[in-house]
mmCIF file of C-alpha atoms in Angstrom:
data_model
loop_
_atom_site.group_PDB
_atom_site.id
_atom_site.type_symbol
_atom_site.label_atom_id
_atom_site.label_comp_id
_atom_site.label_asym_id
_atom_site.label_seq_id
_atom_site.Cartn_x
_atom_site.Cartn_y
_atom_site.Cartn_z
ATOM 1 C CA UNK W 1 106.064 102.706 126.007
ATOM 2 C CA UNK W 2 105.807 102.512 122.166
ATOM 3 C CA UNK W 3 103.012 104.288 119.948
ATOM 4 C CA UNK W 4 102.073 102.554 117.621
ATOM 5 C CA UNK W 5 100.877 104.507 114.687
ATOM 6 C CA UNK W 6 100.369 101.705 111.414
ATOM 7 C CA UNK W 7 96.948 100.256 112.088
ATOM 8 C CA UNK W 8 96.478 100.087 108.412
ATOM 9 C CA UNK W 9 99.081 97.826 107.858
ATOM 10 C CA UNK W 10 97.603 95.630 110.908
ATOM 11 C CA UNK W 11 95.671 95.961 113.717
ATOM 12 C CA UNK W 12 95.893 94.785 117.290
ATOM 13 C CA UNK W 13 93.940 91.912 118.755
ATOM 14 C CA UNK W 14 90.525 93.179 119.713
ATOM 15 C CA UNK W 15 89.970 92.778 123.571
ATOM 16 C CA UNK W 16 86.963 90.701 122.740
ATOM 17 C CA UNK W 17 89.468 88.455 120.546
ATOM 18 C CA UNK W 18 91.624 88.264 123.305
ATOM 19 C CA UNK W 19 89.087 87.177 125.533
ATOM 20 C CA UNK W 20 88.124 84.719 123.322
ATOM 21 C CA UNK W 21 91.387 83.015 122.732
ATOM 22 C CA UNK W 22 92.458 83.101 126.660
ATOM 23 C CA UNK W 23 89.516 80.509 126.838
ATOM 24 C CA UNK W 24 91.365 77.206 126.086
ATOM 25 C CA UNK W 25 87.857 75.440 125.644
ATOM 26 C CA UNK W 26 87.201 77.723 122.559
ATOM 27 C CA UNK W 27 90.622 76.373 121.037
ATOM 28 C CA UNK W 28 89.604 72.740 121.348
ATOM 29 C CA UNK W 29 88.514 73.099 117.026
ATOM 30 C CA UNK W 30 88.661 70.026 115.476
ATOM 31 C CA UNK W 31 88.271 69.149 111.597
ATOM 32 C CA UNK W 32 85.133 70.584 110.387
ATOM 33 C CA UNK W 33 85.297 68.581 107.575
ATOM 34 C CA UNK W 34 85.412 65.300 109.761
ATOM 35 C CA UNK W 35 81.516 63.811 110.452
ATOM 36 C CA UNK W 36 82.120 63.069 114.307
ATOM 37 C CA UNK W 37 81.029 65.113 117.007
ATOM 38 C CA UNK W 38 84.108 67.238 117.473
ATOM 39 C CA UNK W 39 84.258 67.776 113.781
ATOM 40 C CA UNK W 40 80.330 68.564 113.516
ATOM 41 C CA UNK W 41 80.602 71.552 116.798
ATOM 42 C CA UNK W 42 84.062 72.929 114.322
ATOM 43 C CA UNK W 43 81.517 72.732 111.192
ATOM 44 C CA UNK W 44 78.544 74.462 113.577
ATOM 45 C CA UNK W 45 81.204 77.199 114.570
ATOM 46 C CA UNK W 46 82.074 78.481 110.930
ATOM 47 C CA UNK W 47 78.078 78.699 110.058
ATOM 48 C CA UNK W 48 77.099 80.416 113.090
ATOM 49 C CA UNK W 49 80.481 83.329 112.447
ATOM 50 C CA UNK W 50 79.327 82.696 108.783
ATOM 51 C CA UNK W 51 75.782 83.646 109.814
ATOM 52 C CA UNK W 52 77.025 86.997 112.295
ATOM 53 C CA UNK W 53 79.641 88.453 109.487
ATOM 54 C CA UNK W 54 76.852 87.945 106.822
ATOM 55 C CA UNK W 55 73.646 90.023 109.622
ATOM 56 C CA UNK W 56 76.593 92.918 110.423
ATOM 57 C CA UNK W 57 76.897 93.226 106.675
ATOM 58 C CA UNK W 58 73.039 92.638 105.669
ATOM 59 C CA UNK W 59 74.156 90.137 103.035
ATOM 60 C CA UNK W 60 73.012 86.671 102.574
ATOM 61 C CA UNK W 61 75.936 83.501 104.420
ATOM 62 C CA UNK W 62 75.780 81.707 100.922
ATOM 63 C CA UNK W 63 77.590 85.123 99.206
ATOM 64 C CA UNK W 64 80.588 84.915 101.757
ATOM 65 C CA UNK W 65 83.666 83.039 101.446
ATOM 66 C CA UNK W 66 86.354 82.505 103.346
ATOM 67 C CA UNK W 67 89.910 82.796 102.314
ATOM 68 C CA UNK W 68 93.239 82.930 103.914
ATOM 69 C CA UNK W 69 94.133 86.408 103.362
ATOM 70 C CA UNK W 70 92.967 89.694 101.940
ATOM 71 C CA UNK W 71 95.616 89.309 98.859
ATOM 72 C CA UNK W 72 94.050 85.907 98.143
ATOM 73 C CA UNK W 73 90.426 87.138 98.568
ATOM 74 C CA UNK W 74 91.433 89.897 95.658
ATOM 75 C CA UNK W 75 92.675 87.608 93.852
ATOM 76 C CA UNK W 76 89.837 84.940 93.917
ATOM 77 C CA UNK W 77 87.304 87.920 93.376
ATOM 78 C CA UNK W 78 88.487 88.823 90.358
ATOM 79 C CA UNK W 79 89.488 85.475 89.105
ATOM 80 C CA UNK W 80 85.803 84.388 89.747
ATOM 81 C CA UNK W 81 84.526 87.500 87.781
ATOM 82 C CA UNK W 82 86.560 86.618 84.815
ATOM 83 C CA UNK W 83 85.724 82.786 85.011
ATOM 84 C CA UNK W 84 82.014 83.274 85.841
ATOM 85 C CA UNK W 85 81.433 86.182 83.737
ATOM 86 C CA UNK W 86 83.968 85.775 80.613
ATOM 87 C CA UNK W 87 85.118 88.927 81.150
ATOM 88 C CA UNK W 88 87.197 90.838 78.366
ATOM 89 C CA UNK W 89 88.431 94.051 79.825
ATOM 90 C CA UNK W 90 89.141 95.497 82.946
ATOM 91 C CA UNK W 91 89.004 98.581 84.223
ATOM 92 C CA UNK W 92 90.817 100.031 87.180
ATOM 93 C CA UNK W 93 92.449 102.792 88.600
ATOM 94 C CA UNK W 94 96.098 103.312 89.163
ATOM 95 C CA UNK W 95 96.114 103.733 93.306
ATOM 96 C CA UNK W 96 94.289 100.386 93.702
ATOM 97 C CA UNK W 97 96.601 97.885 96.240
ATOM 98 C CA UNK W 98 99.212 96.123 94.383
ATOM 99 C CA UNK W 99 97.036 92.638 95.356
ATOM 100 C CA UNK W 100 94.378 94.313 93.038
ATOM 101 C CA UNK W 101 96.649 95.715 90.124
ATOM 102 C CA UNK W 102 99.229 92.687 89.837
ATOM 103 C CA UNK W 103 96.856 90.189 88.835
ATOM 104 C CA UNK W 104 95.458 92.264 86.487
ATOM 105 C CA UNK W 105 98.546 93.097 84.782
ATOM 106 C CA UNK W 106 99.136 89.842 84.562
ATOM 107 C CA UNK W 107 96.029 88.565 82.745
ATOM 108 C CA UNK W 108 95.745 88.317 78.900
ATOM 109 C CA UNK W 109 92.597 90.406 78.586
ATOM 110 C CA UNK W 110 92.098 94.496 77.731
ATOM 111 C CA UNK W 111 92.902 96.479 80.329
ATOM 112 C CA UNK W 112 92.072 99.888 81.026
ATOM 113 C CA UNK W 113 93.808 102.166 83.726
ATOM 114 C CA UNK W 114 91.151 104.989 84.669
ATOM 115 C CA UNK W 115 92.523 108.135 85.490
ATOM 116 C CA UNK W 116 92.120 109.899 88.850
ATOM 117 C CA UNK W 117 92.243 113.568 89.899
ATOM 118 C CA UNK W 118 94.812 115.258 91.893
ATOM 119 C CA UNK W 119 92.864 114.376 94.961
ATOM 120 C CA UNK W 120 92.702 110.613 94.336
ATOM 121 C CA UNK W 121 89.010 110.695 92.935
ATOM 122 C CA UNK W 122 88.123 108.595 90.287
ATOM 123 C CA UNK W 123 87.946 110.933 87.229
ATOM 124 C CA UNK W 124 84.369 109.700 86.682
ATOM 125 C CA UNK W 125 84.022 111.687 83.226
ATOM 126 C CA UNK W 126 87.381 109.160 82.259
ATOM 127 C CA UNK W 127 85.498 105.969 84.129
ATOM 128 C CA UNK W 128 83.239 106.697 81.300
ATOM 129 C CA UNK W 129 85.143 107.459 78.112
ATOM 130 C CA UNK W 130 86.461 103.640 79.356
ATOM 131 C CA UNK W 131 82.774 102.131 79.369
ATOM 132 C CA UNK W 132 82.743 103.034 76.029
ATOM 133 C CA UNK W 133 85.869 101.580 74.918
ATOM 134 C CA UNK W 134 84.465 98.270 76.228
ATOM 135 C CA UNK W 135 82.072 96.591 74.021
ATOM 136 C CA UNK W 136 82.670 93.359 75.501
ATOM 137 C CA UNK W 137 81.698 91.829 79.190
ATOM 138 C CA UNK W 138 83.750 94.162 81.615
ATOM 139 C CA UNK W 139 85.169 94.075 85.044
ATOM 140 C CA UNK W 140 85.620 97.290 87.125
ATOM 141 C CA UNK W 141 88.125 97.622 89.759
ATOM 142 C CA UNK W 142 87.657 100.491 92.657
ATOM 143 C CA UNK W 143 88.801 100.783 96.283
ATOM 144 C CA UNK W 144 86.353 102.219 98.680
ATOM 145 C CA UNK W 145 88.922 103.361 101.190
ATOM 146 C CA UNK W 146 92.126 103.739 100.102
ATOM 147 C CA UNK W 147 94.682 102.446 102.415
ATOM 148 C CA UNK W 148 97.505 105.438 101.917
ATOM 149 C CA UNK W 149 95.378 108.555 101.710
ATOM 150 C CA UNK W 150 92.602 107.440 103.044
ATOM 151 C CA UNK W 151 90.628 108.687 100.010
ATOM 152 C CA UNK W 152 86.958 107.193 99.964
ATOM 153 C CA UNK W 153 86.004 106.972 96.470
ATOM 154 C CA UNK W 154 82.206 107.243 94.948
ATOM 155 C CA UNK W 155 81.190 104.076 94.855
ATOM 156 C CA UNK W 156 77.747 104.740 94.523
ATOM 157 C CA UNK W 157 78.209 106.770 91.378
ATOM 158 C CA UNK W 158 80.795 104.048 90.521
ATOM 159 C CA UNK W 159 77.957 101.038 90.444
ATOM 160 C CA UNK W 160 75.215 103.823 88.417
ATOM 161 C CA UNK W 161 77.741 103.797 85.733
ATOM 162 C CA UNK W 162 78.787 100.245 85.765
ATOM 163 C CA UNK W 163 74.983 99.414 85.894
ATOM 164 C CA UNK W 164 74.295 101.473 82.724
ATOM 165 C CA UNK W 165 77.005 99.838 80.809
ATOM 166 C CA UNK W 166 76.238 96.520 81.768
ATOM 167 C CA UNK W 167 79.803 96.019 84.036
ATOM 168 C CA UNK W 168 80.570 93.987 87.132
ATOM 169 C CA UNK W 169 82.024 96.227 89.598
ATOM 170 C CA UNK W 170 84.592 94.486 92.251
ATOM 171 C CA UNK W 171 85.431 96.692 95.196
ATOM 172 C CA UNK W 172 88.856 96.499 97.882
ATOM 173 C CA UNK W 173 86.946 97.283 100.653
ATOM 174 C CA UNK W 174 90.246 95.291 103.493
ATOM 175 C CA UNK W 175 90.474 98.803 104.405
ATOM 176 C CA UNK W 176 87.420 100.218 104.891
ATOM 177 C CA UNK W 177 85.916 97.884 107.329
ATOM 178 C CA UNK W 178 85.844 98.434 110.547
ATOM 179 C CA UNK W 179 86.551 102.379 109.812
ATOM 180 C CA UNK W 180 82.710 103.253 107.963
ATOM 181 C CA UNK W 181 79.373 100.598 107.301
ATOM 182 C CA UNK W 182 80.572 98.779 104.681
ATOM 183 C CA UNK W 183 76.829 97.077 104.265
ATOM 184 C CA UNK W 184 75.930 100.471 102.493
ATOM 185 C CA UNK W 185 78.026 99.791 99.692
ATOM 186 C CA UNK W 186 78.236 96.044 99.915
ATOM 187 C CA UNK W 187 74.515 96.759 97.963
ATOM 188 C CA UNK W 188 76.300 98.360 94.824
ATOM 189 C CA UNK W 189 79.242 95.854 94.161
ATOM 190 C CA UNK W 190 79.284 92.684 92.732
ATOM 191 C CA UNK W 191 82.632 91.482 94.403
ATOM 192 C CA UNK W 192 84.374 92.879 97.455
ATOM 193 C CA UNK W 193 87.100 91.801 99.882
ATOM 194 C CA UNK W 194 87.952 91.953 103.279
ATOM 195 C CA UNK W 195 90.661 90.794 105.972
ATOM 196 C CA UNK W 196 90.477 90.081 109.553
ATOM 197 C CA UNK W 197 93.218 91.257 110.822
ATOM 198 C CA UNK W 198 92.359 94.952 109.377
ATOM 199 C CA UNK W 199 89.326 94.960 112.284
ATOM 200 C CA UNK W 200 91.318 93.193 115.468
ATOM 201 C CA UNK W 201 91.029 89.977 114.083
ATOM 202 C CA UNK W 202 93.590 87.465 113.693
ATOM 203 C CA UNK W 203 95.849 87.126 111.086
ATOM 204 C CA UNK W 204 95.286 83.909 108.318
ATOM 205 C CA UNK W 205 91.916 85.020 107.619
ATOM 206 C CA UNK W 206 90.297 86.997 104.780
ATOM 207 C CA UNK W 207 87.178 87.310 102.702
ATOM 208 C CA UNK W 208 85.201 87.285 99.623
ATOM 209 C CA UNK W 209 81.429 88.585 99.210
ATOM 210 C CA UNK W 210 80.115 87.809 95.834
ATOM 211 C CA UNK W 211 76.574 89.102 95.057
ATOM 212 C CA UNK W 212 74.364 86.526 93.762
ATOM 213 C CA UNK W 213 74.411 82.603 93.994
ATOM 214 C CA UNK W 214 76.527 82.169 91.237
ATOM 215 C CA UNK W 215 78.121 78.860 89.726
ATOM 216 C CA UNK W 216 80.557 77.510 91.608
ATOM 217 C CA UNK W 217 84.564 78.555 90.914
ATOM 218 C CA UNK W 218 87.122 77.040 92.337
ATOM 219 C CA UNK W 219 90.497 78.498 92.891
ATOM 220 C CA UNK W 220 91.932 75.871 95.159
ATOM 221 C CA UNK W 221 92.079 72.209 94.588
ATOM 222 C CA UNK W 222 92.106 69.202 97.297
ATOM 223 C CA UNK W 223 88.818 69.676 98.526
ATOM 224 C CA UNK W 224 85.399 70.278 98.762
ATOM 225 C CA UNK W 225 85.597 73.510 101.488
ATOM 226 C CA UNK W 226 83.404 76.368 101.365
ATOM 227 C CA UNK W 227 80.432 74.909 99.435
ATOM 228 C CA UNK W 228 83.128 73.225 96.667
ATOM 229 C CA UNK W 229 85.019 76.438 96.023
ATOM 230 C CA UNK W 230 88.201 76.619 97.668
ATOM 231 C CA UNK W 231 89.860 73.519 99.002
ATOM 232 C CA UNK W 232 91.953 73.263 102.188
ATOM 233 C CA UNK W 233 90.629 73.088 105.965
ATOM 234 C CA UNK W 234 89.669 76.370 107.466
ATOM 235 C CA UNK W 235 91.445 77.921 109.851
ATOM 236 C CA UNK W 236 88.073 77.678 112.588
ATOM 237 C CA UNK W 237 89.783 80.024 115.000
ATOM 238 C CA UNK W 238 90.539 82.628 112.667
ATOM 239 C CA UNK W 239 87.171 82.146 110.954
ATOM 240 C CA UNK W 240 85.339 82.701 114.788
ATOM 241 C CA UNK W 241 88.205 85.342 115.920
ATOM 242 C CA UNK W 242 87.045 87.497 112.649
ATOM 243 C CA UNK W 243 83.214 87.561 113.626
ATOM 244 C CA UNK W 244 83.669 88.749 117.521
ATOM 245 C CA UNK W 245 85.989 91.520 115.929
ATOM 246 C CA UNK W 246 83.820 92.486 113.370
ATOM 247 C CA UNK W 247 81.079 92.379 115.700
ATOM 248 C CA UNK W 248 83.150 94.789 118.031
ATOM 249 C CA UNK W 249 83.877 96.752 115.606
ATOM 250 C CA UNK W 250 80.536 97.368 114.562
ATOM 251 C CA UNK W 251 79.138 97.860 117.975
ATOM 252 C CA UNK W 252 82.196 100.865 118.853
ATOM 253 C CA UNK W 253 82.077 102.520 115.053
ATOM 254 C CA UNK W 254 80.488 105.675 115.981
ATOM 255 C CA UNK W 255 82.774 106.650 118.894
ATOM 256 C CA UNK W 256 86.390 105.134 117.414
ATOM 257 C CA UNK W 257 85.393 107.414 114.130
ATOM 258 C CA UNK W 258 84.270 110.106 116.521
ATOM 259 C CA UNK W 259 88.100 109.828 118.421
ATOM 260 C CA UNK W 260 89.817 109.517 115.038
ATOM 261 C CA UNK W 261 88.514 112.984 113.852
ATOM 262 C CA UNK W 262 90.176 114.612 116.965
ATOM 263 C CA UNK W 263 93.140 112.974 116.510
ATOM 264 C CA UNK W 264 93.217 113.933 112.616
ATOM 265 C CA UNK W 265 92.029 116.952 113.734
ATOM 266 C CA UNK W 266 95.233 117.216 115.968
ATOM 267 C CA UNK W 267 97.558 115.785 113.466
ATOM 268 C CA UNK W 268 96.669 118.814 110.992
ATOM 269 C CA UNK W 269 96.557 121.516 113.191
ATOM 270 C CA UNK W 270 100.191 120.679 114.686
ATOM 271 C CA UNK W 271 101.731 120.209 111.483
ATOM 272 C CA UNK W 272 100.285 123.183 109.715
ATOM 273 C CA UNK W 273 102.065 124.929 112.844
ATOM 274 C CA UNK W 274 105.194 123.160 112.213
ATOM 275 C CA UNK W 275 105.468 124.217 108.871
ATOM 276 C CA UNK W 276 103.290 125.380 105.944
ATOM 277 C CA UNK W 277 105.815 123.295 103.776
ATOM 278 C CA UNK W 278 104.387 119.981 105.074
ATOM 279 C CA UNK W 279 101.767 118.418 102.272
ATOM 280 C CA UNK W 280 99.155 116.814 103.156
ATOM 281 C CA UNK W 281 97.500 114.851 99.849
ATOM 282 C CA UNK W 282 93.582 114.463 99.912
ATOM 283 C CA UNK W 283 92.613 116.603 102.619
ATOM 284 C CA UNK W 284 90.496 118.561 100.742
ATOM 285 C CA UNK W 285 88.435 115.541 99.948
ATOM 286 C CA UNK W 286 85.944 112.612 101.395
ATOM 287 C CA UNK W 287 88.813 110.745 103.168
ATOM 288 C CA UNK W 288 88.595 109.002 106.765
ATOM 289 C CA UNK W 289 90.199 110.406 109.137
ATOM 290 C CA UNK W 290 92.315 107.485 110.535
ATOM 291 C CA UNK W 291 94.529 107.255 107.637
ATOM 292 C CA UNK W 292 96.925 109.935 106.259
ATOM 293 C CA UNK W 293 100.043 110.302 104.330
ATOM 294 C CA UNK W 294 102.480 113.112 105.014
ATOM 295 C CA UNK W 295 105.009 114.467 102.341
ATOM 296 C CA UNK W 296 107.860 116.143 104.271
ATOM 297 C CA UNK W 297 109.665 117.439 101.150
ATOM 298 C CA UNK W 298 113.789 117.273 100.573
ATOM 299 C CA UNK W 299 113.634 114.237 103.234
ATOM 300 C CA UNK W 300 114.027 110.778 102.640
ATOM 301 C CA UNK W 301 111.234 108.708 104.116
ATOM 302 C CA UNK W 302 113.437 106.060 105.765
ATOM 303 C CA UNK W 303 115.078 108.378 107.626
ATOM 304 C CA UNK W 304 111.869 109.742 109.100
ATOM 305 C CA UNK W 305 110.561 106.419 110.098
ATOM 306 C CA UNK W 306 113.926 104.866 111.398
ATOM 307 C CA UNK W 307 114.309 108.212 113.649
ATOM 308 C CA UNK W 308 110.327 108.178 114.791
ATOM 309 C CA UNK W 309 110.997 104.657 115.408
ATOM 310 C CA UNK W 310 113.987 105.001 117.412
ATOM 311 C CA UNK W 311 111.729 107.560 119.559
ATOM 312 C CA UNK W 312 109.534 104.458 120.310
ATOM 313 C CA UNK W 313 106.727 105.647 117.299
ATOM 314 C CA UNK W 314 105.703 103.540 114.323
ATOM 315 C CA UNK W 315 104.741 104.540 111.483
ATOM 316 C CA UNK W 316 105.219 103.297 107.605
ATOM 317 C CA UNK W 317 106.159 104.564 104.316
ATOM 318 C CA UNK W 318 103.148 103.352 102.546
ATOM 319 C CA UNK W 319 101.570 99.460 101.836
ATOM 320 C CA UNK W 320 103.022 97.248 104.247
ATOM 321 C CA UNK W 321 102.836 94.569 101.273
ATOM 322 C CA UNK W 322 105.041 97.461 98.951
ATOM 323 C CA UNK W 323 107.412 98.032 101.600
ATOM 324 C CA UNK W 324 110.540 96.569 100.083
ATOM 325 C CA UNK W 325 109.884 98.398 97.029
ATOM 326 C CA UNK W 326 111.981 100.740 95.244
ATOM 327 C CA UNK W 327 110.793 104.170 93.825
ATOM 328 C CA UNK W 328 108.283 105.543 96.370
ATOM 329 C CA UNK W 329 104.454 105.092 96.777
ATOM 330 C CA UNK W 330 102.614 104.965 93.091
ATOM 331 C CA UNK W 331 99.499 106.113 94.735
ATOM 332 C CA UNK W 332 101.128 109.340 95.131
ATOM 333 C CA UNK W 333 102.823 109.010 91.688
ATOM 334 C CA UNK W 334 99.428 108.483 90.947
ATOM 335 C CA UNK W 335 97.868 111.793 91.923
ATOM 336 C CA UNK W 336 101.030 113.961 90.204
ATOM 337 C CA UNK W 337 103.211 114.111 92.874
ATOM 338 C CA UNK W 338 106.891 113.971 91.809
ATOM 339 C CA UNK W 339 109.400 110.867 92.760
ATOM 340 C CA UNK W 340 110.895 113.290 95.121
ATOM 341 C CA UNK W 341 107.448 113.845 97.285
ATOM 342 C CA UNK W 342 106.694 109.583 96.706
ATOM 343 C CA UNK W 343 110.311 109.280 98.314
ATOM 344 C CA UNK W 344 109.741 111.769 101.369
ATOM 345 C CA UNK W 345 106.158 110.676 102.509
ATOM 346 C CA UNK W 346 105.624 108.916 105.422
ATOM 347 C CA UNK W 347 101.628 107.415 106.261
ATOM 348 C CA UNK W 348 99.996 107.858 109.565
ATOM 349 C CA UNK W 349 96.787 105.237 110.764
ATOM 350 C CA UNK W 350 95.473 105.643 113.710
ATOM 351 C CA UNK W 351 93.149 102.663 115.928
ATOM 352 C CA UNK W 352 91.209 102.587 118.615
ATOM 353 C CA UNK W 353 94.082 102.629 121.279
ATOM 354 C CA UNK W 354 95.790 105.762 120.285
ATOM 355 C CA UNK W 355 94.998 109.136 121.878
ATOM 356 C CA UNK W 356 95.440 112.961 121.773
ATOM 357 C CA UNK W 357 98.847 112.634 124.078
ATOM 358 C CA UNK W 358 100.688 110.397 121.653
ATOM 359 C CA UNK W 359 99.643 112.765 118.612
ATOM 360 C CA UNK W 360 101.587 115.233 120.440
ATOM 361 C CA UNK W 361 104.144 113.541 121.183
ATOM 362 C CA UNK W 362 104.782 112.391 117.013
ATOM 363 C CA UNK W 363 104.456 116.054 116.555
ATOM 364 C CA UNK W 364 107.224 116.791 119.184
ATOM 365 C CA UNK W 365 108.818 114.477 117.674
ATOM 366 C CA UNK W 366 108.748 115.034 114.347
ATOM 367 C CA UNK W 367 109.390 118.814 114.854
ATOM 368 C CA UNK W 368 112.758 117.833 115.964
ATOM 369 C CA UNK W 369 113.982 115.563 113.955
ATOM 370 C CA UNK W 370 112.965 117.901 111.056
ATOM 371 C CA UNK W 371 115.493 120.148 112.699
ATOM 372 C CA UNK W 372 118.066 117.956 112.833
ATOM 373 C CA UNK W 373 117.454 116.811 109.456
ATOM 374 C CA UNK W 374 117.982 120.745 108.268
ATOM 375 C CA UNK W 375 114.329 120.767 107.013
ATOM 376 C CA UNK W 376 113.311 123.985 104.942
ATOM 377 C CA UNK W 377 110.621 125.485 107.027
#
């Protein structure tokens, strides 16, 4: 039996998903782009998980797109905002997802990275000094949830700012749904994104909320999908799979965050007993409680992982989509940790299948491969 701790890299199938795809009638999805019958009940499916996803996040259908993945629905958000809006400069901070901070980098506009604190705040007094800089239409950049630390960042304080200076304010939120009511925050963005396979969804499916009905941008060429702006057919059973996990999600939020604080709780206390060595970043701080990272300094990461994984326990060394690269996690780097801690850090996310048992049994675990590994305690 395998634990399976690296639900922020991807999450298993909802049971509700599950249920939905063992129905063979609900995978009989024609074209919904074609004007027969079949293609006309496909076209009636997307508006009606269209119409669900846009209720569970108070929002209005005609401000939600649907993309293929969370990377692309980062991308197209802040495409869109530059198109629509002519932005000039961007702001962002440095612990953003690399599906955030690589497009940026490589657009010919200002860009300005905002400093954070040693927690993985936003320096908001910084946020500002960058307003200023800005005299031209700007673009800010913020995670809600971050998907290493689990850091949530102020987004409310975020928007006041951006309001006052007259910026649009795109929010990563692919890791936040699911774990806390995104529809609070949805209010104070402009942009956000999303992906279904973050909430027991399917993967092939992500998504874009923009805030007002504006112009249409396209990203996509070869057809006239999603009200003109993005071409190619939708995936229907993706689309559908993402609103009955959503839904789910929404329905079991109080008691999955309710189980993830014990297990955090757990995590914590054990390792604290293990060692006082053991960091733990952003603990001190508004983080949720399914996602941690855990610096176990003087050992290489990979080691950790390929020895917890040969004891049947997964876990990660950061961004599944950063996993192949070299150096160690930049969020980290981010918040003043050395190369050494970026390169001994291993991340923890917990879901709604995991229990207080199999927290024990990583810290078991862990507490003796540490040994073997001639950790200094």
């Amino acid at each position: 039996m395998r634990i399976y701790f690296d639900h922020a890299a991807t999450t298993p199938i909802r049971f509700e998903v599950q249920e939905f795809l063992s129905n063979h009638e609900n995978l009989k999805f024609y074209n919904p782009s074609s004007v027969h019958v079949e293609g006309q009940k496909a076209r009636s499916s997307i508006n009606n998980a269209r119409d669900l996803i846009a209720s569970l996040l108070k929002s209005d259908p005609d401000n939600i797109l649907f993309t293929s993945s969370g990377t692309e629905s980062c991308n197209y958000a802040i495409n869109m905002a530059i198109e629509i809006h002519a932005i000039k400069n961007i702001i962002y901070l440095p612990t953003e997802h690399s599906a955030v901070i690589d497009p940026i980098i490589n657009k010919k506009i200002n860009k300005y990275q905002c400093k954070i604190t040693s927690e993985g705040l936003i320096d908001l007094e910084d946020f500002q000094k960058c307003l200023k800089k800005t005299k031209e239409n700007t673009l800010v950049c913020v995670m809600l949830l971050n998907n290493e630390t689990g850091i949530i960042q102020p987004i409310e304080q975020v928007s006041k700012l951006c309001n006052e200076h007259g910026a649009y304010l795109f929010s990563d939120m692919i890791q936040a749904i699911g774990k806390i009511d995104v529809s609070t925050f949805i209010k104070m963005v402009d942009f956000a994104s999303f992906a279904s396979h973050k909430v027991g969804g399917i993967h092939g499916v992500g998504m874009v909320y923009f805030k007002d009905k504006i112009k249409i941008y396209r990203d996509i060429f070869g057809g006239a999908q999603e009200f003109g702006r993005r071409g190619g057919t939708e995936n229907v059973i993706g689309i559908l799979a993402f609103a009955i996990a959503l839904e789910a999600s929404y329905a079991k939020l109080a008691d999955e965050n309710k189980k993830y604080n014990l297990l955090y709780n757990k995590l914590i206390s054990g390792l604290n007993e293990i060692s006082n060595k053991i960091i733990i970043p952003s603990q001190n701080s508004l983080k949720h409680s399914s996602i941690s990272t855990v610096i176990f300094p003087g050992i290489k990461a990979e080691n950790l992982i390929i020895g917890l994984d040969l004891e049947g326990i997964a876990v990660s060394a950061g961004a599944a989509c950063s996993s192949g690269k070299i150096g160690g996690s930049h969020v980290l780097k981010a918040m003043n940790y050395n190369k050494e801690h970026a390169m001994s850090s291993i991340r923890l996310s917990f879901g709604w299948d995991n229990n207080e048992e199999q927290v024990q049994f990583f810290l078991d675990s862990i507490n003796n491969l540490l040994q073997g590994m001639k950790f200094k305690y």
